[in-house]
Short mmCIF file of C-alpha atoms in Angstrom, two decimals:
data_model
loop_
_atom_site.label_atom_id
_atom_site.label_comp_id
_atom_site.label_asym_id
_atom_site.label_seq_id
_atom_site.Cartn_x
_atom_site.Cartn_y
_atom_site.Cartn_z
CA MET A 1 -29.15 -9.23 76.05
CA GLU A 2 -31.15 -10.09 72.96
CA PRO A 3 -34.51 -11.80 73.56
CA GLY A 4 -34.50 -15.47 72.76
CA ILE A 5 -30.68 -15.70 72.55
CA ASP A 6 -28.35 -16.34 75.45
CA SER A 7 -25.45 -13.95 75.80
CA PRO A 8 -22.33 -16.12 76.02
CA ARG A 9 -19.28 -14.71 77.68
CA ASN A 10 -16.48 -13.82 75.29
CA ASP A 11 -13.36 -14.45 77.34
CA GLY A 12 -11.20 -15.06 74.32
CA GLY A 13 -11.25 -11.50 73.14
CA GLY A 14 -12.17 -12.63 69.61
CA ALA A 15 -9.13 -14.87 69.09
CA LEU A 16 -9.41 -18.04 67.04
CA GLY A 17 -7.47 -21.12 67.93
CA GLY A 18 -6.46 -23.96 65.63
CA ASP A 19 -9.94 -25.45 65.99
CA GLY A 20 -11.67 -22.25 64.92
CA VAL A 21 -13.88 -23.97 62.33
CA GLU A 22 -14.97 -26.66 64.77
CA ARG A 23 -15.66 -24.06 67.42
CA GLY A 24 -17.74 -22.08 64.94
CA ASP A 25 -19.82 -25.16 64.12
CA GLU A 26 -20.27 -25.91 67.81
CA ASP A 27 -21.36 -22.32 68.39
CA ALA A 28 -23.91 -22.60 65.57
CA ARG A 29 -25.28 -25.86 67.00
CA ALA A 30 -25.41 -24.45 70.50
CA LEU A 31 -27.16 -21.36 69.22
CA SER A 32 -29.65 -23.54 67.36
CA LEU A 33 -30.38 -25.49 70.53
CA ARG A 34 -30.76 -22.35 72.59
CA TRP A 35 -33.07 -20.91 69.96
CA SER A 36 -35.22 -24.04 69.74
CA ALA A 37 -35.61 -24.05 73.52
CA ARG A 38 -37.71 -20.90 73.19
CA VAL A 39 -41.09 -20.50 71.59
CA SER A 40 -40.19 -19.29 68.13
CA LEU A 41 -42.39 -17.76 65.48
CA THR A 42 -43.35 -21.08 63.86
CA PRO A 43 -45.68 -22.35 66.63
CA ARG A 44 -47.02 -18.82 67.06
CA ILE A 45 -47.99 -18.58 63.41
CA LEU A 46 -49.50 -22.05 63.58
CA PHE A 47 -51.43 -21.15 66.73
CA VAL A 48 -52.90 -18.00 65.19
CA ASN A 49 -54.06 -19.82 62.07
CA VAL A 50 -55.33 -22.86 63.98
CA PHE A 51 -57.19 -20.55 66.35
CA ALA A 52 -58.96 -19.02 63.36
CA LEU A 53 -59.80 -22.53 62.19
CA GLY A 54 -61.13 -23.26 65.66
CA LEU A 55 -63.65 -20.48 65.13
CA LEU A 56 -64.64 -22.17 61.87
CA ALA A 57 -64.99 -25.45 63.76
CA GLY A 58 -67.66 -23.74 65.83
CA GLY A 59 -69.91 -24.51 62.87
CA PHE A 60 -70.24 -28.01 64.33
CA PHE A 61 -72.03 -26.51 67.30
CA TYR A 62 -74.14 -24.37 65.03
CA LEU A 63 -75.46 -27.62 63.52
CA ASP A 64 -77.02 -28.41 66.91
CA SER A 65 -79.25 -25.35 66.71
CA TYR A 66 -79.94 -26.23 63.08
CA ARG A 67 -81.06 -29.70 64.19
CA SER A 68 -83.23 -28.20 66.93
CA ARG A 69 -85.04 -26.02 64.41
CA ILE A 70 -85.65 -29.00 62.13
CA VAL A 71 -86.95 -31.08 65.03
CA ASP A 72 -89.24 -28.25 66.13
CA GLY A 73 -90.61 -28.01 62.63
CA ARG A 74 -91.14 -31.76 62.48
CA VAL A 75 -92.95 -31.68 65.84
CA THR A 76 -95.29 -29.00 64.52
CA GLN A 77 -95.93 -31.13 61.45
CA SER A 78 -96.65 -34.20 63.61
CA ILE A 79 -99.17 -32.25 65.68
CA ARG A 80 -100.91 -31.08 62.54
CA GLU A 81 -100.92 -34.60 61.07
CA ALA A 82 -102.36 -36.09 64.29
CA ARG A 83 -105.18 -33.54 64.23
CA LEU A 84 -105.91 -34.19 60.54
CA ILE A 85 -105.94 -37.99 61.04
CA ALA A 86 -108.36 -37.62 63.96
CA GLU A 87 -110.69 -35.43 61.88
CA ALA A 88 -110.43 -37.83 58.92
CA LEU A 89 -111.22 -40.91 61.00
CA VAL A 90 -114.25 -39.34 62.68
CA SER A 91 -115.70 -38.46 59.26
CA VAL A 92 -116.00 -42.09 58.10
CA PRO A 93 -117.99 -45.02 59.51
CA GLU A 94 -116.28 -47.04 62.20
CA ALA A 95 -115.91 -50.08 59.94
CA GLN A 96 -113.89 -48.07 57.40
CA ARG A 97 -111.57 -46.49 59.94
CA PRO A 98 -108.89 -49.25 59.96
CA ASP A 99 -108.53 -49.01 56.15
CA LEU A 100 -108.37 -45.24 56.27
CA ALA A 101 -105.82 -45.38 59.06
CA LEU A 102 -103.64 -47.69 56.95
CA ARG A 103 -103.81 -45.36 53.95
CA LEU A 104 -103.01 -42.28 56.02
CA SER A 105 -100.19 -44.08 57.84
CA ARG A 106 -98.70 -45.21 54.56
CA ASP A 107 -98.94 -41.74 53.02
CA MET A 108 -97.56 -39.89 56.04
CA GLY A 109 -94.93 -42.48 57.01
CA ALA A 110 -96.21 -42.63 60.57
CA ARG A 111 -97.55 -45.37 62.80
CA VAL A 112 -101.15 -44.59 63.74
CA ARG A 113 -102.83 -45.86 66.90
CA VAL A 114 -106.28 -45.16 68.28
CA TYR A 115 -106.99 -45.66 71.98
CA ASP A 116 -110.30 -45.66 73.79
CA PRO A 117 -110.80 -43.58 76.93
CA ALA A 118 -109.44 -46.43 79.08
CA GLY A 119 -106.17 -46.58 77.10
CA LYS A 120 -107.04 -49.80 75.27
CA PRO A 121 -105.80 -49.88 71.67
CA LEU A 122 -108.59 -49.91 69.11
CA ILE A 123 -106.55 -49.45 65.92
CA ASP A 124 -102.82 -50.07 65.41
CA THR A 125 -101.43 -49.94 61.89
CA ARG A 126 -98.56 -52.24 62.87
CA ARG A 127 -100.96 -54.90 64.02
CA LEU A 128 -102.76 -54.38 60.73
CA GLY A 129 -99.54 -55.41 58.95
CA LEU A 130 -97.95 -52.04 58.11
CA ARG A 131 -94.42 -51.82 59.56
CA ASN A 132 -93.37 -48.42 58.27
CA VAL A 133 -91.78 -47.27 61.56
CA VAL A 134 -88.98 -49.65 62.53
CA LEU A 135 -86.25 -48.59 64.99
CA GLN A 136 -82.72 -49.59 64.12
CA ASP A 137 -80.68 -51.79 66.44
CA PRO A 138 -77.36 -50.00 67.05
CA ASP A 139 -75.59 -53.29 67.71
CA LYS A 140 -76.25 -54.37 64.11
CA GLN A 141 -74.91 -51.15 62.53
CA ASP A 142 -71.38 -50.74 61.14
CA TRP A 143 -68.53 -48.71 62.64
CA ARG A 144 -69.37 -45.59 60.69
CA GLN A 145 -72.77 -45.30 62.35
CA ALA A 146 -71.15 -46.02 65.72
CA SER A 147 -68.65 -43.20 65.11
CA ALA A 148 -71.45 -40.87 64.10
CA ARG A 149 -73.38 -41.69 67.31
CA PHE A 150 -70.26 -41.12 69.39
CA LEU A 151 -69.69 -37.73 67.74
CA ASP A 152 -73.34 -36.85 68.33
CA ALA A 153 -72.92 -37.64 72.00
CA VAL A 154 -69.70 -35.58 72.26
CA ILE A 155 -71.22 -32.51 70.59
CA ASP A 156 -74.40 -32.80 72.68
CA THR A 157 -72.29 -32.97 75.83
CA VAL A 158 -70.13 -29.97 74.86
CA VAL A 159 -73.09 -27.85 73.77
CA GLY A 160 -75.20 -28.98 76.73
CA THR A 161 -78.16 -30.17 74.68
CA PRO A 162 -80.92 -31.66 76.88
CA ARG A 163 -81.02 -35.42 76.45
CA ALA A 164 -84.35 -36.73 75.19
CA PRO A 165 -85.88 -39.71 77.05
CA LEU A 166 -85.32 -43.16 75.60
CA TYR A 167 -88.20 -44.41 73.50
CA ARG A 168 -89.94 -47.54 74.83
CA GLU A 169 -93.13 -49.22 73.64
CA HIS A 170 -96.21 -49.36 75.90
CA ASP A 171 -99.32 -51.51 75.44
CA ASP A 172 -101.37 -49.31 77.72
CA GLY A 173 -102.23 -46.04 76.06
CA ARG A 174 -102.35 -44.22 79.39
CA ALA A 175 -98.58 -44.85 79.73
CA TRP A 176 -97.94 -42.35 76.93
CA PRO A 177 -97.71 -38.76 78.20
CA ASP A 178 -99.14 -37.43 74.95
CA VAL A 179 -102.19 -39.69 75.23
CA ARG A 180 -102.81 -38.62 78.83
CA ALA A 181 -102.45 -34.96 77.90
CA ALA A 182 -104.79 -35.28 74.91
CA HIS A 183 -107.35 -37.15 77.04
CA ASP A 184 -107.16 -34.90 80.10
CA THR A 185 -106.79 -31.45 78.54
CA PRO A 186 -107.99 -32.15 75.75
CA THR A 187 -105.31 -30.65 73.48
CA VAL A 188 -102.94 -31.90 70.83
CA SER A 189 -99.51 -32.59 72.34
CA ALA A 190 -96.24 -34.06 71.11
CA THR A 191 -93.03 -35.47 72.63
CA VAL A 192 -89.57 -36.01 71.21
CA TRP A 193 -87.93 -39.31 72.18
CA ARG A 194 -84.51 -40.80 71.62
CA ALA A 195 -84.25 -44.04 69.68
CA PRO A 196 -81.51 -46.56 70.57
CA ASP A 197 -79.50 -45.35 67.57
CA ARG A 198 -79.85 -41.71 68.79
CA THR A 199 -82.31 -40.74 66.06
CA PRO A 200 -85.36 -38.70 67.13
CA VAL A 201 -88.75 -40.39 67.58
CA ILE A 202 -91.71 -38.01 67.64
CA THR A 203 -95.09 -38.96 69.08
CA ALA A 204 -98.18 -36.75 68.81
CA ALA A 205 -101.66 -37.32 70.20
CA SER A 206 -104.96 -35.62 69.33
CA PRO A 207 -108.32 -36.00 71.06
CA PHE A 208 -110.80 -38.26 69.25
CA PRO A 209 -114.56 -37.72 69.45
CA GLY A 210 -116.15 -40.04 71.93
CA GLY A 211 -113.29 -39.77 74.41
CA GLY A 212 -110.65 -41.64 72.48
CA VAL A 213 -107.17 -40.47 71.38
CA VAL A 214 -105.32 -40.75 68.07
CA MET A 215 -101.53 -41.08 68.43
CA THR A 216 -98.97 -40.95 65.63
CA THR A 217 -95.35 -42.13 65.88
CA ILE A 218 -92.57 -41.31 63.43
CA ASN A 219 -88.86 -42.03 63.46
CA ALA A 220 -87.40 -38.82 61.99
CA ARG A 221 -84.20 -40.54 60.96
CA GLU A 222 -83.81 -38.14 58.02
CA ILE A 223 -83.16 -35.29 60.48
CA THR A 224 -80.15 -37.06 61.95
CA GLN A 225 -78.96 -38.08 58.50
CA THR A 226 -79.23 -34.49 57.27
CA VAL A 227 -77.32 -33.12 60.26
CA ARG A 228 -74.65 -35.81 59.95
CA LEU A 229 -74.29 -35.16 56.22
CA GLU A 230 -73.86 -31.43 56.79
CA ARG A 231 -71.41 -32.15 59.56
CA PHE A 232 -69.45 -34.46 57.25
CA ARG A 233 -69.33 -31.80 54.56
CA LEU A 234 -68.24 -29.19 57.08
CA GLY A 235 -65.63 -31.62 58.41
CA VAL A 236 -64.24 -32.19 54.90
CA VAL A 237 -64.06 -28.45 54.29
CA LEU A 238 -62.46 -27.91 57.69
CA LEU A 239 -59.93 -30.69 57.05
CA VAL A 240 -58.97 -29.30 53.65
CA VAL A 241 -58.75 -25.75 55.03
CA SER A 242 -56.75 -27.00 58.03
CA ILE A 243 -54.23 -28.82 55.84
CA ALA A 244 -53.92 -25.81 53.55
CA SER A 245 -53.62 -23.47 56.54
CA VAL A 246 -50.95 -25.60 58.21
CA LEU A 247 -48.97 -25.89 54.98
CA LEU A 248 -49.25 -22.17 54.33
CA SER A 249 -48.30 -21.46 57.96
CA LEU A 250 -45.24 -23.68 57.67
CA PHE A 251 -44.35 -22.02 54.37
CA LEU A 252 -44.79 -18.58 55.92
CA ALA A 253 -42.79 -19.62 58.98
CA ARG A 254 -40.09 -21.05 56.71
CA THR A 255 -39.83 -17.82 54.73
CA ILE A 256 -39.72 -15.73 57.92
CA VAL A 257 -38.14 -17.81 60.67
CA ARG A 258 -35.27 -19.43 58.72
CA PRO A 259 -33.78 -16.16 57.40
CA LEU A 260 -34.25 -14.57 60.80
CA ARG A 261 -32.37 -17.44 62.42
CA LYS A 262 -29.56 -17.04 59.90
CA LEU A 263 -29.38 -13.33 60.62
CA ALA A 264 -29.50 -13.97 64.39
CA ARG A 265 -26.63 -16.47 64.18
CA ALA A 266 -24.58 -14.08 62.06
CA ALA A 267 -25.30 -11.26 64.53
CA VAL A 268 -24.16 -13.45 67.42
CA ARG A 269 -20.97 -14.33 65.54
CA VAL A 270 -20.32 -10.64 64.94
CA ARG A 271 -20.94 -9.85 68.60
CA MET A 272 -18.73 -12.70 69.81
CA GLY A 273 -15.99 -11.60 67.41
CA ARG A 274 -14.68 -15.13 66.80
CA ALA A 275 -14.37 -14.73 63.04
CA ARG A 276 -12.30 -12.16 61.23
CA GLU A 277 -14.78 -11.91 58.39
CA VAL A 278 -18.37 -12.68 59.40
CA ILE A 279 -20.55 -13.07 56.33
CA VAL A 280 -24.04 -11.77 57.04
CA PRO A 281 -26.43 -13.11 54.36
CA ARG A 282 -27.80 -10.26 52.27
CA LEU A 283 -30.73 -12.30 50.86
CA PRO A 284 -30.75 -10.46 47.53
CA GLU A 285 -33.75 -12.46 46.30
CA ARG A 286 -35.91 -11.07 49.12
CA ARG A 287 -37.54 -7.75 48.30
CA ASP A 288 -39.58 -7.54 51.47
CA GLU A 289 -38.84 -6.22 54.95
CA ILE A 290 -36.73 -9.26 55.84
CA GLY A 291 -34.55 -8.63 52.79
CA MET A 292 -34.21 -4.99 53.82
CA LEU A 293 -33.26 -6.12 57.33
CA ALA A 294 -30.70 -8.59 55.98
CA ARG A 295 -29.05 -5.99 53.77
CA ALA A 296 -29.11 -3.42 56.58
CA LEU A 297 -27.43 -5.90 58.95
CA SER A 298 -24.89 -6.81 56.26
CA ASP A 299 -24.08 -3.15 55.63
CA MET A 300 -23.88 -2.56 59.36
CA SER A 301 -21.46 -5.46 59.83
CA LEU A 302 -19.33 -4.22 56.92
CA ALA A 303 -19.32 -0.72 58.39
CA LEU A 304 -18.41 -2.17 61.77
CA ARG A 305 -15.61 -4.19 60.23
CA ALA A 306 -14.38 -1.10 58.37
CA ARG A 307 -14.48 0.88 61.60
CA ILE A 308 -12.55 -1.84 63.44
CA ASP A 309 -9.97 -1.97 60.65
CA ALA A 310 -9.68 1.80 60.72
CA ILE A 311 -9.16 1.74 64.48
CA GLU A 312 -6.50 -0.95 64.14
CA ALA A 313 -4.79 0.97 61.35
CA PHE A 314 -5.03 4.18 63.38
CA ALA A 315 -3.49 2.46 66.39
CA ALA A 316 -0.67 1.13 64.22
CA ASP A 317 -0.09 4.57 62.70
CA VAL A 318 -0.09 6.17 66.15
CA THR A 319 2.47 3.66 67.36
CA HIS A 320 4.65 4.30 64.34
CA GLU A 321 4.41 8.08 64.60
CA MET A 322 5.22 8.12 68.30
CA LYS A 323 8.21 5.81 67.93
CA ASN A 324 10.17 8.41 65.93
CA PRO A 325 10.13 11.24 68.52
CA LEU A 326 10.58 8.71 71.34
CA ALA A 327 13.63 7.23 69.62
CA SER A 328 15.06 10.70 69.02
CA LEU A 329 14.29 11.69 72.60
CA ARG A 330 15.94 8.56 73.98
CA SER A 331 19.05 9.12 71.87
CA ALA A 332 19.30 12.75 72.97
CA VAL A 333 18.89 11.82 76.65
CA GLU A 334 21.46 9.07 76.42
CA GLY A 335 23.85 11.44 74.59
CA MET A 336 23.53 14.09 77.31
CA THR A 337 24.90 11.66 79.87
CA MET A 338 28.07 11.14 77.81
CA VAL A 339 28.67 14.60 76.28
CA LYS A 340 30.59 17.11 78.38
CA ASP A 341 30.70 19.96 75.85
CA PRO A 342 28.20 22.66 76.92
CA ALA A 343 27.45 23.56 73.29
CA LEU A 344 26.61 19.96 72.41
CA GLN A 345 24.55 19.61 75.56
CA ALA A 346 22.57 22.70 74.58
CA ARG A 347 21.90 21.25 71.14
CA LEU A 348 20.78 17.94 72.65
CA LEU A 349 18.56 19.82 75.08
CA ALA A 350 16.98 21.67 72.18
CA ILE A 351 16.33 18.33 70.48
CA VAL A 352 14.68 17.04 73.67
CA ARG A 353 12.54 20.15 73.83
CA ASP A 354 11.44 19.78 70.18
CA ASP A 355 10.64 16.07 70.63
CA VAL A 356 8.59 16.79 73.75
CA GLN A 357 6.65 19.47 71.89
CA ARG A 358 6.15 17.11 68.96
CA LEU A 359 4.86 14.36 71.28
CA ASP A 360 2.54 16.84 72.98
CA ARG A 361 1.20 17.97 69.60
CA LEU A 362 0.79 14.37 68.45
CA ILE A 363 -1.05 13.32 71.60
CA THR A 364 -3.35 16.35 71.42
CA ASP A 365 -4.24 15.78 67.76
CA ILE A 366 -4.61 12.01 68.25
CA ALA A 367 -6.95 12.52 71.21
CA GLU A 368 -9.09 14.93 69.21
CA ALA A 369 -9.17 12.66 66.16
CA SER A 370 -10.09 9.60 68.23
CA ARG A 371 -13.09 11.18 69.93
CA LEU A 372 -14.21 13.29 66.98
CA ASP A 373 -16.69 10.75 65.56
CA ALA A 374 -18.39 10.16 68.90
CA GLN A 375 -18.68 13.88 69.58
CA LEU A 376 -20.13 14.62 66.15
CA SER A 377 -22.68 11.80 66.44
CA ARG A 378 -24.05 13.36 69.65
CA THR A 379 -23.93 16.96 68.48
CA LYS A 380 -27.17 18.78 67.73
CA PHE A 381 -26.74 20.76 64.53
CA GLU A 382 -27.85 24.37 64.36
CA PRO A 383 -28.04 26.82 61.42
CA VAL A 384 -24.56 28.19 60.60
CA ASP A 385 -23.89 31.10 58.19
CA LEU A 386 -20.67 30.06 56.43
CA GLY A 387 -20.36 33.39 54.61
CA ALA A 388 -20.30 35.35 57.84
CA MET A 389 -17.94 32.78 59.38
CA ILE A 390 -15.39 33.12 56.55
CA ALA A 391 -15.50 36.90 56.72
CA ALA A 392 -14.99 36.82 60.49
CA LEU A 393 -12.06 34.36 60.22
CA ILE A 394 -10.30 36.51 57.60
CA ALA A 395 -10.77 39.66 59.70
CA SER A 396 -9.47 37.92 62.82
CA ARG A 397 -6.44 36.49 60.98
CA GLU A 398 -5.54 39.82 59.46
CA ALA A 399 -5.89 41.50 62.86
CA ARG A 400 -3.30 39.10 64.28
CA GLY A 401 -1.07 39.67 61.30
CA VAL A 402 -0.23 37.35 58.41
CA GLU A 403 3.39 36.32 58.12
CA ARG A 404 5.48 36.95 55.02
CA GLY A 405 2.99 39.48 53.67
CA VAL A 406 0.50 36.86 52.51
CA ARG A 407 -2.86 38.43 51.55
CA LEU A 408 -6.35 37.00 52.15
CA GLN A 409 -9.28 37.77 49.84
CA PHE A 410 -12.91 36.69 50.16
CA VAL A 411 -15.00 36.46 46.99
CA ARG A 412 -18.68 35.91 47.63
CA ARG A 413 -20.53 34.93 44.46
CA THR A 414 -24.08 35.15 45.85
CA ASP A 415 -26.11 37.55 47.94
CA MET A 416 -28.10 34.73 49.50
CA PRO A 417 -27.26 33.60 53.06
CA LEU A 418 -24.94 30.58 52.99
CA ILE A 419 -26.64 28.76 55.86
CA VAL A 420 -26.10 25.05 56.55
CA PRO A 421 -27.05 22.90 59.55
CA GLY A 422 -23.99 22.02 61.55
CA GLU A 423 -21.74 22.69 64.53
CA GLY A 424 -20.15 26.10 64.20
CA ALA A 425 -17.01 25.36 66.22
CA ARG A 426 -16.15 22.29 64.13
CA LEU A 427 -16.76 23.98 60.78
CA GLU A 428 -14.66 26.92 61.98
CA ARG A 429 -11.88 24.46 62.81
CA VAL A 430 -12.01 23.11 59.23
CA LEU A 431 -11.76 26.57 57.68
CA GLU A 432 -8.95 27.59 60.07
CA ASN A 433 -6.96 24.48 59.18
CA LEU A 434 -7.34 25.13 55.46
CA ILE A 435 -6.43 28.81 55.80
CA GLU A 436 -3.34 28.04 57.89
CA ASN A 437 -2.41 25.29 55.46
CA ALA A 438 -2.71 27.70 52.52
CA ILE A 439 -0.64 30.36 54.33
CA SER A 440 2.14 27.87 55.07
CA PHE A 441 2.38 26.88 51.38
CA SER A 442 1.99 30.38 49.92
CA PRO A 443 5.06 32.29 48.72
CA ASP A 444 5.98 35.66 50.17
CA ALA A 445 3.32 38.28 49.38
CA GLY A 446 1.16 35.52 47.89
CA LEU A 447 -2.62 35.78 47.51
CA ILE A 448 -5.12 33.34 49.05
CA VAL A 449 -8.63 33.53 47.59
CA LEU A 450 -11.60 32.18 49.48
CA SER A 451 -14.83 31.88 47.50
CA ALA A 452 -18.37 30.89 48.51
CA THR A 453 -21.45 30.21 46.43
CA CYS A 454 -24.63 28.15 46.45
CA ASP A 455 -25.12 25.44 43.82
CA HIS A 456 -28.49 23.62 43.87
CA ASP A 457 -29.00 23.59 47.66
CA VAL A 458 -25.31 22.91 48.24
CA VAL A 459 -22.90 25.51 49.65
CA VAL A 460 -19.59 25.36 47.79
CA ILE A 461 -16.48 26.87 49.40
CA GLY A 462 -13.17 27.13 47.59
CA ILE A 463 -9.72 27.99 48.99
CA GLU A 464 -6.94 28.70 46.48
CA ASP A 465 -3.30 29.54 47.09
CA GLN A 466 -0.29 30.27 44.89
CA GLY A 467 1.94 27.59 46.37
CA PRO A 468 3.45 24.54 44.69
CA GLY A 469 0.07 22.76 44.60
CA VAL A 470 -0.78 19.15 45.36
CA PRO A 471 0.46 16.47 42.91
CA GLU A 472 -2.41 14.67 41.22
CA ASP A 473 -1.40 11.28 42.59
CA ALA A 474 -1.31 12.67 46.15
CA ARG A 475 -4.64 14.53 46.19
CA GLU A 476 -6.37 11.71 48.03
CA GLN A 477 -3.35 10.71 50.08
CA VAL A 478 -3.16 14.09 51.86
CA PHE A 479 -6.46 13.34 53.62
CA ARG A 480 -5.11 10.21 55.25
CA ARG A 481 -3.96 10.25 58.84
CA PHE A 482 -0.32 11.13 59.46
CA GLN A 483 0.17 12.05 55.77
CA SER A 484 1.71 15.45 55.21
CA LEU A 485 3.36 17.16 52.21
CA ARG A 486 5.11 20.12 53.82
CA PRO A 487 6.81 22.99 51.95
CA GLU A 488 10.57 22.95 51.57
CA GLY A 489 12.53 24.59 54.36
CA GLU A 490 9.94 24.00 57.06
CA ALA A 491 11.26 22.36 60.20
CA PHE A 492 10.45 18.66 60.55
CA GLY A 493 7.78 17.67 63.05
CA LYS A 494 5.90 20.97 63.14
CA HIS A 495 2.71 19.22 61.95
CA SER A 496 1.15 15.93 62.99
CA GLY A 497 -0.37 15.14 59.60
CA LEU A 498 -3.89 14.94 61.08
CA GLY A 499 -5.24 18.34 60.07
CA LEU A 500 -6.74 17.42 56.71
CA ALA A 501 -7.91 14.02 58.03
CA ILE A 502 -9.78 15.78 60.83
CA ALA A 503 -11.19 18.29 58.34
CA ARG A 504 -12.57 15.52 56.12
CA THR A 505 -14.10 13.73 59.12
CA ILE A 506 -15.91 16.90 60.19
CA VAL A 507 -17.14 17.71 56.68
CA GLU A 508 -18.39 14.15 56.06
CA ALA A 509 -20.20 14.24 59.41
CA HIS A 510 -22.10 17.21 57.94
CA GLN A 511 -22.96 15.00 54.91
CA GLY A 512 -20.55 17.00 52.78
CA SER A 513 -17.31 16.40 50.92
CA ILE A 514 -13.86 17.94 50.65
CA VAL A 515 -11.40 17.38 47.80
CA ALA A 516 -8.06 18.77 46.63
CA THR A 517 -7.86 19.88 43.01
CA ALA A 518 -5.84 22.12 40.73
CA ARG A 519 -6.78 25.76 40.32
CA THR A 520 -9.51 26.48 37.79
CA ASP A 521 -7.51 29.26 36.07
CA GLY A 522 -4.62 26.89 35.30
CA ALA A 523 -2.15 28.80 37.46
CA GLY A 524 0.11 27.06 39.93
CA GLY A 525 -1.18 26.38 43.38
CA ALA A 526 -3.64 24.17 45.27
CA ARG A 527 -7.40 24.46 45.52
CA PHE A 528 -9.51 22.81 48.21
CA VAL A 529 -13.26 22.57 47.59
CA ILE A 530 -15.82 21.98 50.36
CA ARG A 531 -19.41 21.07 49.52
CA ILE A 532 -22.00 21.00 52.32
CA PRO A 533 -25.74 20.55 51.66
CA THR A 534 -28.16 23.08 53.07
CA ALA A 535 -31.11 22.19 55.26
CA ASP A 536 -33.42 22.12 52.21
CA ALA A 537 -31.22 19.55 50.46
CA ARG A 538 -31.48 17.17 53.43
#
């Protein structure tokens, strides 16, 4: 059973009813449904290409590490800025510190606060009128920002990014972990917070001489905007590549799957045998492997149809050939029951004997001809020396004696071994048939010349006799089954007419050819030429 195609039972034996066209359409629709019920090549091609795009989509998760590196760099910058602000403030008189803090806050884009050791705010640039760090209210943003926040949350959840604590304002400086760390350690520390709109808020605190602490606060909204912009660009590229990949996948699937489905349907129709002539598309415009497959399947179906036609014709010829001796045998048997004359009974008995022998000869030759192709297809060819075979056949035939004084002569026109790959017994059968055929057509004391030579890696064997020859219009006909041009005076029914047909089948199985021609010297008689390629030619 073919994969992906159900094997329907063919109970009809290939017969078509009056609704043959409708049945063919129903079969095509049923086959299409059965085919679509399986996973065909189209989703597989799409899956492979989409899987590759999925790897490209992993760039979204790479952006998370990219964001982490940017945030780490911004934290380092905030720590450095907090230390520089603390050093700058301590270098000026206390009365000038609020003005300096405003200038530094404006230049650095950060909110600057100074706390005393008890956590009480001494300087706050916001209270001094500078509102350069303002957190956005997510409820007042449009749907695009909401979608961006949702996508941020999804990617953070998939990647497993630690969630920063929510940023909340504190009046008491000791409530800030950075302030406590800078006061207790004392070292410069920083913390990353999460604003309500999911943008990072970075606080950094540096010890201040006299026990106080300087804290800076920035809303690094540009980091989120940069990451979202890169993600948008990557999404656009991924969308364009996805659309192009899907379209190319569908185009590829269309160019592969559709012709394969046509070929599969045609193959099923051939197997079911419901159409006398099944047209397998040859796809001449395709020059790729699918086109080669289509033409190979078309040639195979044509060869199969030719073989079926040959079998049908052979069966018809067998029936016709066997009817004649059976009719004669029946007439002779019926006549024996009514004839009382012993002489006539003897003649009828002789007719019965001849018809029985003719039927036996016909059945033997028909059986050999019918299984010849299968036997030759399974035979393992071995090197055969045709020159030595011809010499041995002539010697054996002369040892048995040649009737009517017919002479056999072997002319070898080369000293090279005439070796071809083949089955010796079958090739010997071909040569025996041709020699016996030539003897039967030769006149008394006639000469039969067998020649052998090698012509460009092809062994050429010729058999010439001095008989009446083969008419030009019958030189191809003599190789057909049950066709025989016998010499005058020969008793009817001595030959089945399969000898030359069997000979051609054997020679063609050896990738050779056999033809009947006139003699090259212009004299009367027939000449049969066999050409079989050597092992080098194959």
